[in-house]
Each structure stands twice: as C-alpha cells, then as structure tokens.
Amino acid sequence: MKKLESPDELVKFRKSLELKYRSDKIRVLICTTGCRALGAEEVFKAFKAEIKKLSLEDKVEIVDTGCQGLCARAPVLTIEPMGIFYGRVTEMDVTEIVSRTILKGEVIERLCYTDAGKRIPYVRDIPFYSKQEKIVLRNCGEIDPKNIHEYIVRDGYAALSKVLSDMTPEDVIHEMKSSGLRGRGGAGFPTGNKWEFVKKAAGDIKYIICNGDEGDPGAFMDRAVLEGDPHTVIEGMLIGAYAIGARKGIIYVRAEYPIAVEHLKIAIEQAKTLGLLGENILGSQFGLDLEIKMGAGAFVCGEETALIASIEGKRGMPRPRPPFPATNGLWGKPTNINNVETFANVPVIILKGSEFYKAIGTETSKGTKIFALAGNVKNTGLVEVPMGTTLREIVFDIGGGIPGRKKFKAAQMGGPSGGCVPAQHLDLSIDYETVKEVGAIMGSGGLIVMDDSASMVEIARYFMEFCQDESCGKCVPCRIGTKRMLDILTRITKGEGKKEDIDLLRELAEVTKTASLCGLGQTAANPVLSTIRYYINEYEELINKKSSQTSPQQSSAQQS
Amino acid sequence: MQKNVTLNKESSPSVDLAQCRSILSNYSSVTHADLIPILQLIQDAYGYLPQDVLIEISAKTHIPLSKIYGVVTFYSQFYLEPRGKYTIKVCTGTACHIKGAPDIKKKISDVLQIQEGETTPDYKFTYTPVACLGTCFLAPVMMIDGRYYGKLTVEKTEAILKGY
Ligand SMILES: Cc1cc2nc3c(=O)[nH]c(=O)nc-3n(C[C@H](O)[C@H](O)[C@H](O)COP(=O)(O)O)c2cc1C
Ligand code: SF4
Ligand code: FES
Ligand code: FES
C-alpha cells in the first residue's frame, strides 16, 4: 500500500473501501479481547474453520473485535446485518449457529440475552444497549481494530484530514473550547484550555502524551478503547499535536494490558504505512512520531508528573506543581497530557462540530461518559451514556439491577480517590459537580455496585490499604497518614476499635488531604470520609461490638 | 511498593550475560529514557533481573548501579529474584475484592504453601497480587502467564492450579 499524499487521496481511498465493505456479506463480530478470558479465541477459530469447511467465505465474514459492552455474557458475538446478539457462546455452539442462524436466519433461544425470563435476540431491543449513546465507543466491538481499513471506512481520519486542510491550530483549540470537553482522566479539566496553555508556552519542542495507565482498580474503559479502537485515540492525538505544535507523541500504557499494546503497535504501523503518521501527513507540513511506553507497575505513575518521570527513566514520583507540564513537562519542555477517553472524543467533536457535542450532557459537563460497571450488578460491562444520566438508569435500566434478591446498597465511584454513593442518591443526575457534592468523584468512571451484604468499613479499609501500598513515600503526610488510617480501620474491622477512632480518622483525613503533595494523598481519605458520612452507624456498631467480645477474625476484615 | 534490596554476591547464581549483551547491542547510545524499556526486555529474557546483569547494564550504559536499583525497586513489575515457571497474578482490585478475591488468595496460599510475592521452592509458581487486570466483569479473576481465568470460586481455583 502506498502513502496517501493528500486529503483527496484519503477520500478516494475511503470510497474504494466502501465498495468493498458495502457487500451483502454476513458479518459475525466476535469479541476476542476481554472475552478471551472465557474462551473467545477458541470460538473465533471454530467459526473460521466452520466457514472454511462449508466454503462460505464469500458469504460470511468472521471479524474479531474489541469489547461489545455486555461483558457479563462473555464470550459474546453479534451477527450483522440481522443484529442478533449471543452470549456465553462456546466452541460447541458454532456449528449450530452457522447452520441455523447464519444459513436459515433462525434464532437460537438459549444463547440470547434474557430479561425477566424473556429472551431478547436483537441488539436493538436489549435495554442495555438501547439506553446508551455511543460516541467514544462508536466503533468498539463493531470493527476489527487490527485493520485500519475498517476504521477509515467509518470516517476514520476524516477529522484529521479536515483539520489539516481547513483549520488553523487556533481554530482547533477554539472548537475544543467551545465543545466543553473536560478531561476524562479524573480531574475534569477543560481540554481546549489545556491545549491552549501548551500552544502558548514558549519553546519549539513540545510533546503530547496519552495517559493509558488506568490505575483505578475496577475501571477498564481505557483498556477497551485502546484494544477495540486504537485509531480513534491516535487520531485524537494527531489533532491535539497539530493544535499545540507537537511533533512527538507518547502513549503510556499500563503493563497489565498486553492486548492494548499489541493492537496499538499494529495500528501505529498501519497508520505509518498509509502516511497518516510520520512526516508530511497527507502531504502537509505536519508530522508526528508516535511511540508506546509500557508502565512497570506503579499506580502513582498515572499522576501526570510521575508519569513524565517514569518516561524519563526515573522512579515515578510526583513533583510539586506548578510548574505544570504545560510549561515544564517531559525533558523540561511544554507537554500536553490527556487521558485515553479524552483523546477518543476529539475526532467526533471535530467532525460533527462543537454544537453537536455540547448539545449532549449537562450545563457543566458536556458529552458522554463511559462507565465500567462491575461488582454486584447483573450486566457488568461498559456503558456509555450522556452526562446527566441518573445512577438509577445506569444501575437498573442498563445494568439490569442487583442479582440474587439482594438490595442496592451503594455505588463506589472514582476508585481510591472517590466515595460511595448510597441508595438515597440513586436519582442523582451524574456529572462532575453533582458527584462531588455527594462525596464521590467522577474519576475515570469506575462504578462498582455493592449490595446489602457489603460492609462499608471494610470497603474503606480496602481502599486505604490500596493507597497505603501505592503511596510513593515521598511526602510524610501521605506516607504516615495512610498508614495510621489503615491501622485504625483495620482495628475497627477486627472489632478492636476505640470510641475516639472516628474522630481520629476525621482528623487524620483532614491533614492528609491538605498537606499531601499529589492527588493520591490528597484524595486517599475520600473513601473513609464518604463511608463515615453515610454509614457512621456501621462504624459505631463495629466499635461498640468490641465490648461484647467478638473474636477479632470474625468480622469481615480480610487481611492480606 | 518499595522492595528491600540485599546485595549478596554469594547467593546470586552466576548467569550467562550473552542475552543481556545482545539486547544492549541494539542501542547505539543509551539514554536514561531507555533504562526502563531495557530492563523490561532483559526481564523478559531472564525471567528476572539478576545482579550480574544489572552490573553489566551499569557498566555498558554508565548509569550508576544505585540509580538502576532505585528504578528497579520502585516498580512492582521488576523482580530481583528468580521466578517460578508460571506466574500467577491474582486480582485484588475492588470488583474482585467484593466478589471474593480474599478467599481466592487464601486458597492459593493454602494450595501452594506460599504467601503473596513468594515463589514455590520447586520454582514452579510465583504468586503475586495485582490491582485490577482490567477484566472486572469476570470478577474474581486471576491470570497465569498469558491466560485469564474468570468467575473463580475456591474449588475452581484449586482445580486450575492442580492442572498445571
Ligand atoms: C494518583 C493519581 C493517579 C492517576 N491515574 C490516572 C490514570 O490512570 N489515567 C489518567 O488518565 N489520569 C490519571 N490521573 C490524572 C492525571 O494526573 C492527569 O490529570 C490526566 O491524565 C489528565 O488528562 P485529562 O485532562 O484528559 O483528564 C491520576 C492522578 C493521580 C493523582
Ligand atoms: S501524596 Fe503520596 S503518592 Fe503523592 S507524592 Fe506524596 S507520598 Fe507520593
Ligand atoms: S470484553 Fe468482550 S464484550 Fe466486553
Ligand atoms: S477488579 Fe479484578 S479485574 Fe478489575
């Protein structure tokens, strides 16, 4: 394949691909990323073999995709154009799916999604899907992420092309600012403003970094986007690089995500071959060199200054800000860091315009947000909804509620920096501000549902153990504060708590929050404060139980 | 996350430096930024980071050994001890935690008779906890080398381990 030398050539190339893809082939989309854990690759191979055996290659295409969202039903597949969704598929089912569904159009009941005892064969009828709005996940689970043609045919790199031919860097920044997009990595900083700072920062050499460290345990949206649609992240970075004037980009990926790294490598190679990365992209003066860096296992490296230190080959410890990376980042140069999901929004904003984008969401929080639904909820998986959707809609309408006759107790949002949202706030419309008001944070979008069997003190202890373990030890308030709070929480869960412990926790929380250097320490006490706020009775019960002499190991404390 | 380091010449087995040299020879000049990728490649080759190899890296790259140890001990993915044939990574992330990961961890310790971070005496298994494998929808989850095992129960865990 030769390089595309101009925006026109890209358009022509897309047209030629459209002809190829507008065939009446049946497409069997099989998630082979996360679903791999339950045998998806074997299912994929069995399909390939069966289609070959029956010489159906001209009629049926087997596509291995990224996450399709309804991961609870893993391994999953969708058959297009009928839009039939099957879950818990095994190798044994393949012959029957081909002979009955693909050849005769019949539905196999036992593989369908069930809702209140009813079988729902079609994607469009499954409430899990019909309530979502897919912008970031628009391609995820629908294309082969290892084939750039499938991305291009769905308007891939059209936003880049538009930017290079019709927009100045200032126009791009203006469009981003007016879209209202805020960073999806946790803090929710307006993306357009960040880009403007970096653009205006003095210096010729600038860097653009994509933060794919995804450290929040329970969040897996960045993994899914990188695995399922790597080009959308690359395109977002290209547009960002053009806007701020960077020529070098780095994608920092968590070490636990080997499939993401593999797919990114393939994507970068293919984009280079087509002249969409490297020098003179689409015949313009603009060029970007993109490199992948793998993390080495440290949660704190998700913090931007620590991440930069890690890329520089140092111990990944945060440093005080200011100076911010925007003026003083990688190798001391102006650097723009955005999260995976943030970048994945960019091509859509450019292509459809900021007006389209800002019509979605709430006053302060525009667009959609992906949530990783996990824990005690029926439809664990990935959901993308407009900002402002209520927790009830996510957990019950989309998530299908709590399994096994249990009741909803709380949703933990924002991981170790977040908090628990109790049942009384189920009708809260979720955006950056409202979540904060009730004591949690949006964070990266991890949403862990807990039923009434969960002990909230134990959850607080769990997160404190996490923070204490991951504290880099650079500053005293975080290092000692998390240790002291963990000791107290452990003793309470063991039934050895003291009357004054709750006050002591509050006091330590305050100090750790105000005196710590980075976000890890500053937010480490959030899970404690939020559980004290809503479940103080559980703390008191455990503390009072002490006098009635329970054996220390009997409580829900789980020591590691 | 900090590890204790003991530099103990006698107990460290001598290793063949050929692989290390061949990895380093791919770099014409090594900068600080190459250190972590080089350590990752070397660990892939040797399974861990033997002391002699670190000394060799320091000699070839002129990065002080103390700096290299500083980096190695900071990141949980680097190992200074030989590892088992198989690495078991058990997820201790939130979703897995509330779905019974503590019981799974206990089971693994019981079956293998080792604690987190340790290697069995026969060097068959190394057992490490990780905070989230990114497959939370299958909680509780563990990974043995490249293979994921989801929706674990204690019984299932035992059977999987016995199958190796
Ligand atoms: C302890 C800690 C961990 C973090 N981990 C991540 C992470 O895994 N991924 C991420 O995108 N941002 C993470 N952040 C936020 C980053 O510092 C930074 O704000 C973000 O990458 C900026 O991107 P955005 O503006 O697109 O959100 C973390 C922050 C802290 C304090
Ligand atoms: S707050 Fe904690 S993690 Fe952050 S720099 Fe200080 S010790 Fe390190
Ligand atoms: S990982 Fe397969 S559907 Fe989500
Ligand atoms: S919490 Fe266990 S895989 Fe994410």
Tab-separated table of C-alpha atoms in Angstrom, chain A residues 155-438:
chain	number	residue	atom	x	y	z
A	155	ASP	CA	-14.933	8.118	8.562
A	156	GLY	CA	-11.649	7.341	10.261
A	157	TYR	CA	-9.014	10.053	9.880
A	158	ALA	CA	-11.609	12.320	8.247
A	159	ALA	CA	-11.355	14.670	11.237
A	160	LEU	CA	-7.582	14.786	10.881
A	161	SER	CA	-7.974	15.492	7.195
A	162	LYS	CA	-10.441	18.289	7.926
A	163	VAL	CA	-8.090	19.844	10.452
A	164	LEU	CA	-5.110	19.711	8.101
A	165	SER	CA	-6.948	21.182	5.154
A	166	ASP	CA	-9.412	23.657	6.666
A	167	MET	CA	-8.421	24.584	10.195
A	168	THR	CA	-5.632	26.516	11.851
A	169	PRO	CA	-4.356	25.296	15.215
A	170	GLU	CA	-6.266	28.247	16.740
A	171	ASP	CA	-9.478	27.060	15.071
A	172	VAL	CA	-8.996	23.591	16.531
A	173	ILE	CA	-8.450	24.961	20.019
A	174	HIS	CA	-11.455	27.228	19.660
A	175	GLU	CA	-13.603	24.294	18.614
A	176	MET	CA	-12.380	22.210	21.533
A	177	LYS	CA	-13.027	25.011	23.991
A	178	SER	CA	-16.498	25.598	22.701
A	179	SER	CA	-17.335	21.877	22.794
A	180	GLY	CA	-16.940	21.952	26.574
A	181	LEU	CA	-14.996	18.667	26.623
A	182	ARG	CA	-13.402	18.081	30.021
A	183	GLY	CA	-10.615	15.621	30.745
A	184	ARG	CA	-11.787	12.091	31.421
A	185	GLY	CA	-8.720	11.115	33.456
A	186	GLY	CA	-10.171	12.269	36.738
A	187	ALA	CA	-9.880	15.975	37.381
A	188	GLY	CA	-12.175	17.117	34.575
A	189	PHE	CA	-10.008	19.995	33.390
A	190	PRO	CA	-11.287	21.625	30.165
A	191	THR	CA	-9.311	20.088	27.318
A	192	GLY	CA	-9.353	23.094	24.976
A	193	ASN	CA	-7.902	25.323	27.683
A	194	LYS	CA	-5.133	22.847	28.412
A	195	TRP	CA	-4.239	22.713	24.727
A	196	GLU	CA	-4.180	26.497	24.601
A	197	PHE	CA	-1.730	26.699	27.522
A	198	VAL	CA	0.627	24.301	25.793
A	199	LYS	CA	0.296	26.030	22.466
A	200	LYS	CA	1.111	29.385	24.057
A	201	ALA	CA	4.009	28.022	26.122
A	202	ALA	CA	7.395	29.205	24.907
A	203	GLY	CA	9.610	26.740	23.058
A	204	ASP	CA	9.883	24.936	19.733
A	205	ILE	CA	9.872	21.399	21.026
A	206	LYS	CA	6.605	20.210	22.567
A	207	TYR	CA	5.278	16.817	23.472
A	208	ILE	CA	1.879	15.195	23.535
A	209	ILE	CA	1.251	12.272	25.859
A	210	CYS	CA	-1.678	9.919	26.144
A	211	ASN	CA	-2.245	8.623	29.655
A	212	GLY	CA	-3.239	4.967	29.392
A	213	ASP	CA	-2.104	3.989	32.858
A	214	GLU	CA	-5.675	3.306	34.036
A	215	GLY	CA	-4.773	2.521	37.601
A	216	ASP	CA	-8.186	2.760	39.245
A	217	PRO	CA	-8.985	-0.841	40.167
A	218	GLY	CA	-12.379	-1.560	38.690
A	219	ALA	CA	-12.082	0.686	35.650
A	220	PHE	CA	-11.469	-0.830	32.233
A	221	MET	CA	-12.759	1.681	29.694
A	222	ASP	CA	-9.339	2.872	28.561
A	223	ARG	CA	-8.293	-0.700	28.075
A	224	ALA	CA	-11.381	-1.350	25.949
A	225	VAL	CA	-10.871	1.751	23.805
A	226	LEU	CA	-7.183	1.035	23.206
A	227	GLU	CA	-7.927	-2.579	22.371
A	228	GLY	CA	-11.117	-2.074	20.430
A	229	ASP	CA	-10.485	1.160	18.530
A	230	PRO	CA	-6.850	2.249	18.812
A	231	HIS	CA	-7.016	4.508	15.764
A	232	THR	CA	-9.518	6.848	17.343
A	233	VAL	CA	-7.002	7.551	20.117
A	234	ILE	CA	-4.209	8.012	17.592
A	235	GLU	CA	-6.357	10.370	15.528
A	236	GLY	CA	-7.251	12.366	18.637
A	237	MET	CA	-3.576	12.660	19.500
A	238	LEU	CA	-2.720	13.747	15.958
A	239	ILE	CA	-5.300	16.533	16.133
A	240	GLY	CA	-4.013	17.561	19.558
A	241	ALA	CA	-0.424	17.549	18.324
A	242	TYR	CA	-1.377	19.738	15.380
A	243	ALA	CA	-3.163	22.186	17.658
A	244	ILE	CA	-0.382	22.575	20.210
A	245	GLY	CA	2.557	22.210	17.814
A	246	ALA	CA	3.981	18.882	18.964
A	247	ARG	CA	5.986	16.600	16.721
A	248	LYS	CA	6.497	13.774	19.118
A	249	GLY	CA	3.866	11.783	20.963
A	250	ILE	CA	3.967	9.039	23.545
A	251	ILE	CA	1.257	6.621	24.586
A	252	TYR	CA	1.887	5.341	28.088
A	253	VAL	CA	0.107	2.026	28.639
A	254	ARG	CA	-0.256	0.037	31.792
A	255	ALA	CA	1.869	-3.096	31.898
A	256	GLU	CA	-1.138	-5.294	32.666
A	257	TYR	CA	-2.649	-4.530	29.247
A	258	PRO	CA	-0.736	-6.668	26.728
A	259	ILE	CA	-3.570	-6.787	24.172
A	260	ALA	CA	-3.812	-2.987	24.169
A	261	VAL	CA	-0.099	-2.719	23.468
A	262	GLU	CA	-0.314	-5.289	20.684
A	263	HIS	CA	-3.229	-3.541	18.979
A	264	LEU	CA	-1.607	-0.131	19.326
A	265	LYS	CA	1.597	-1.391	17.745
A	266	ILE	CA	-0.325	-2.757	14.778
A	267	ALA	CA	-2.334	0.464	14.495
A	268	ILE	CA	0.772	2.656	14.528
A	269	GLU	CA	2.462	0.532	11.863
A	270	GLN	CA	-0.587	0.614	9.611
A	271	ALA	CA	-1.051	4.353	10.050
A	272	LYS	CA	2.604	4.900	9.164
A	273	THR	CA	2.294	2.773	6.030
A	274	LEU	CA	-0.599	4.920	4.846
A	275	GLY	CA	1.225	8.137	5.646
A	276	LEU	CA	-1.141	9.032	8.497
A	277	LEU	CA	1.736	9.083	10.976
A	278	GLY	CA	5.321	10.169	10.409
A	279	GLU	CA	6.427	13.122	8.283
A	280	ASN	CA	4.253	15.152	5.885
A	281	ILE	CA	0.969	13.602	6.883
A	282	LEU	CA	-1.487	13.649	3.955
A	283	GLY	CA	1.026	15.746	2.065
A	284	SER	CA	1.011	18.562	4.653
A	285	GLN	CA	3.869	20.117	6.580
A	286	PHE	CA	2.609	18.454	9.731
A	287	GLY	CA	4.189	15.308	11.108
A	288	LEU	CA	4.030	13.258	14.275
A	289	ASP	CA	6.189	10.470	15.533
A	290	LEU	CA	4.339	8.232	17.977
A	291	GLU	CA	5.871	5.853	20.473
A	292	ILE	CA	4.455	3.390	23.007
A	293	LYS	CA	5.858	3.198	26.527
A	294	MET	CA	4.860	0.429	28.864
A	295	GLY	CA	4.352	1.107	32.524
A	296	ALA	CA	6.126	-1.034	35.053
A	297	GLY	CA	3.526	-1.379	37.743
A	298	ALA	CA	3.049	1.670	39.932
A	299	PHE	CA	-0.368	3.252	40.446
A	300	VAL	CA	1.086	6.668	41.192
A	301	CYS	CA	2.575	6.779	37.670
A	302	GLY	CA	-0.895	7.695	36.428
A	303	GLU	CA	-0.332	11.106	38.005
A	304	GLU	CA	0.990	13.315	35.259
A	305	THR	CA	4.289	14.466	36.753
A	306	ALA	CA	5.077	10.930	37.946
A	307	LEU	CA	4.233	9.601	34.505
A	308	ILE	CA	6.669	12.044	32.968
A	309	ALA	CA	9.370	10.996	35.446
A	310	SER	CA	8.702	7.384	34.510
A	311	ILE	CA	9.042	8.097	30.781
A	312	GLU	CA	12.335	9.820	31.580
A	313	GLY	CA	13.500	6.539	33.090
A	314	LYS	CA	13.310	7.644	36.706
A	315	ARG	CA	11.428	6.480	39.754
A	316	GLY	CA	7.851	7.518	39.052
A	317	MET	CA	7.360	10.036	41.817
A	318	PRO	CA	5.163	13.114	41.548
A	319	ARG	CA	6.689	16.555	41.916
A	320	PRO	CA	5.059	19.770	43.080
A	321	ARG	CA	3.020	21.731	40.537
A	322	PRO	CA	3.434	24.500	39.367
A	323	PRO	CA	5.300	24.415	37.159
A	324	PHE	CA	2.671	22.431	35.270
A	325	PRO	CA	3.599	20.042	32.473
A	326	ALA	CA	2.019	22.541	30.076
A	327	THR	CA	5.110	24.725	30.505
A	328	ASN	CA	7.547	22.315	32.062
A	329	GLY	CA	6.895	18.695	31.187
A	330	LEU	CA	8.802	15.896	29.503
A	331	TRP	CA	12.528	16.751	29.362
A	332	GLY	CA	11.542	20.179	30.684
A	333	LYS	CA	9.544	21.009	27.537
A	334	PRO	CA	5.890	22.081	27.261
A	335	THR	CA	3.839	18.904	27.361
A	336	ASN	CA	0.192	18.120	26.960
A	337	ILE	CA	-1.179	15.060	28.762
A	338	ASN	CA	-4.652	13.736	28.194
A	339	ASN	CA	-6.435	10.571	29.071
A	340	VAL	CA	-7.327	7.874	26.504
A	341	GLU	CA	-11.051	8.601	26.599
A	342	THR	CA	-10.429	12.343	26.283
A	343	PHE	CA	-8.487	11.846	23.052
A	344	ALA	CA	-11.075	9.403	21.725
A	345	ASN	CA	-13.718	12.153	21.898
A	346	VAL	CA	-11.707	14.548	19.741
A	347	PRO	CA	-12.306	13.151	16.231
A	348	VAL	CA	-16.065	13.221	16.761
A	349	ILE	CA	-16.026	16.793	18.075
A	350	ILE	CA	-14.035	17.967	15.056
A	351	LEU	CA	-16.079	16.046	12.525
A	352	LYS	CA	-19.551	16.719	13.876
A	353	GLY	CA	-18.755	20.107	15.371
A	354	SER	CA	-18.833	21.523	18.857
A	355	GLU	CA	-22.530	22.415	18.530
A	356	PHE	CA	-23.394	18.753	18.148
A	357	TYR	CA	-21.212	17.800	21.064
A	358	LYS	CA	-22.299	20.404	23.555
A	359	ALA	CA	-25.945	19.587	22.939
A	360	ILE	CA	-25.247	16.353	24.822
A	361	GLY	CA	-24.841	16.362	28.592
A	362	THR	CA	-25.461	18.899	31.344
A	363	GLU	CA	-24.687	22.560	31.887
A	364	THR	CA	-21.179	21.965	33.241
A	365	SER	CA	-20.374	18.547	31.808
A	366	LYS	CA	-20.733	18.005	28.092
A	367	GLY	CA	-20.779	14.885	26.004
A	368	THR	CA	-20.897	11.313	27.167
A	369	LYS	CA	-19.032	9.332	29.784
A	370	ILE	CA	-18.086	5.682	29.768
A	371	PHE	CA	-18.683	3.801	32.987
A	372	ALA	CA	-17.210	0.447	33.830
A	373	LEU	CA	-19.998	-1.377	35.609
A	374	ALA	CA	-18.705	-4.036	37.941
A	375	GLY	CA	-19.469	-5.671	41.240
A	376	ASN	CA	-22.916	-6.843	42.283
A	377	VAL	CA	-24.846	-5.891	39.184
A	378	LYS	CA	-26.331	-8.131	36.532
A	379	ASN	CA	-24.912	-6.610	33.346
A	380	THR	CA	-21.311	-5.976	34.230
A	381	GLY	CA	-19.598	-4.300	31.336
A	382	LEU	CA	-19.006	-0.985	29.638
A	383	VAL	CA	-21.695	1.621	29.188
A	384	GLU	CA	-21.513	4.990	27.520
A	385	VAL	CA	-24.230	7.435	28.461
A	386	PRO	CA	-24.789	11.172	28.163
A	387	MET	CA	-23.570	13.145	31.154
A	388	GLY	CA	-26.546	13.763	33.368
A	389	THR	CA	-27.885	10.221	33.222
A	390	THR	CA	-29.009	9.093	36.659
A	391	LEU	CA	-27.349	6.413	38.689
A	392	ARG	CA	-30.645	4.523	38.730
A	393	GLU	CA	-30.738	4.407	34.936
A	394	ILE	CA	-27.184	3.098	34.820
A	395	VAL	CA	-27.509	0.517	37.565
A	396	PHE	CA	-31.066	-0.659	36.975
A	397	ASP	CA	-32.211	0.140	33.420
A	398	ILE	CA	-28.896	-0.521	31.733
A	399	GLY	CA	-27.182	-2.618	34.367
A	400	GLY	CA	-30.224	-4.816	34.935
A	401	GLY	CA	-30.199	-4.345	38.710
A	402	ILE	CA	-28.789	-6.410	41.521
A	403	PRO	CA	-28.664	-10.170	41.095
A	404	GLY	CA	-29.985	-12.676	43.609
A	405	ARG	CA	-32.770	-10.956	45.551
A	406	LYS	CA	-30.305	-8.578	47.146
A	407	LYS	CA	-30.793	-4.853	47.500
A	408	PHE	CA	-28.713	-1.995	46.128
A	409	LYS	CA	-26.601	-0.533	48.887
A	410	ALA	CA	-24.102	1.798	47.261
A	411	ALA	CA	-22.133	2.544	44.148
A	412	GLN	CA	-18.476	3.192	44.605
A	413	MET	CA	-17.432	5.860	42.130
A	414	GLY	CA	-13.950	7.141	41.426
A	415	GLY	CA	-11.977	4.295	42.978
A	416	PRO	CA	-9.392	5.018	45.674
A	417	SER	CA	-9.926	8.771	45.283
A	418	GLY	CA	-13.682	8.511	45.238
A	419	GLY	CA	-16.504	7.592	47.514
A	420	CYS	CA	-19.659	5.597	47.959
A	421	VAL	CA	-22.961	6.929	46.671
A	422	PRO	CA	-25.794	5.478	48.752
A	423	ALA	CA	-29.294	4.467	47.665
A	424	GLN	CA	-30.852	7.815	48.597
A	425	HIS	CA	-28.902	9.402	45.743
A	426	LEU	CA	-29.919	6.919	43.058
A	427	ASP	CA	-31.771	9.648	41.196
A	428	LEU	CA	-28.784	11.898	41.111
A	429	SER	CA	-28.051	13.005	37.584
A	430	ILE	CA	-24.382	12.296	37.188
A	431	ASP	CA	-21.919	14.968	36.201
A	432	TYR	CA	-18.603	16.201	37.576
A	433	GLU	CA	-20.209	18.598	40.040
A	434	THR	CA	-23.131	16.556	41.348
A	435	VAL	CA	-20.964	13.524	42.043
A	436	LYS	CA	-18.583	15.679	44.012
A	437	GLU	CA	-21.401	17.176	46.049
A	438	VAL	CA	-22.410	13.769	47.343
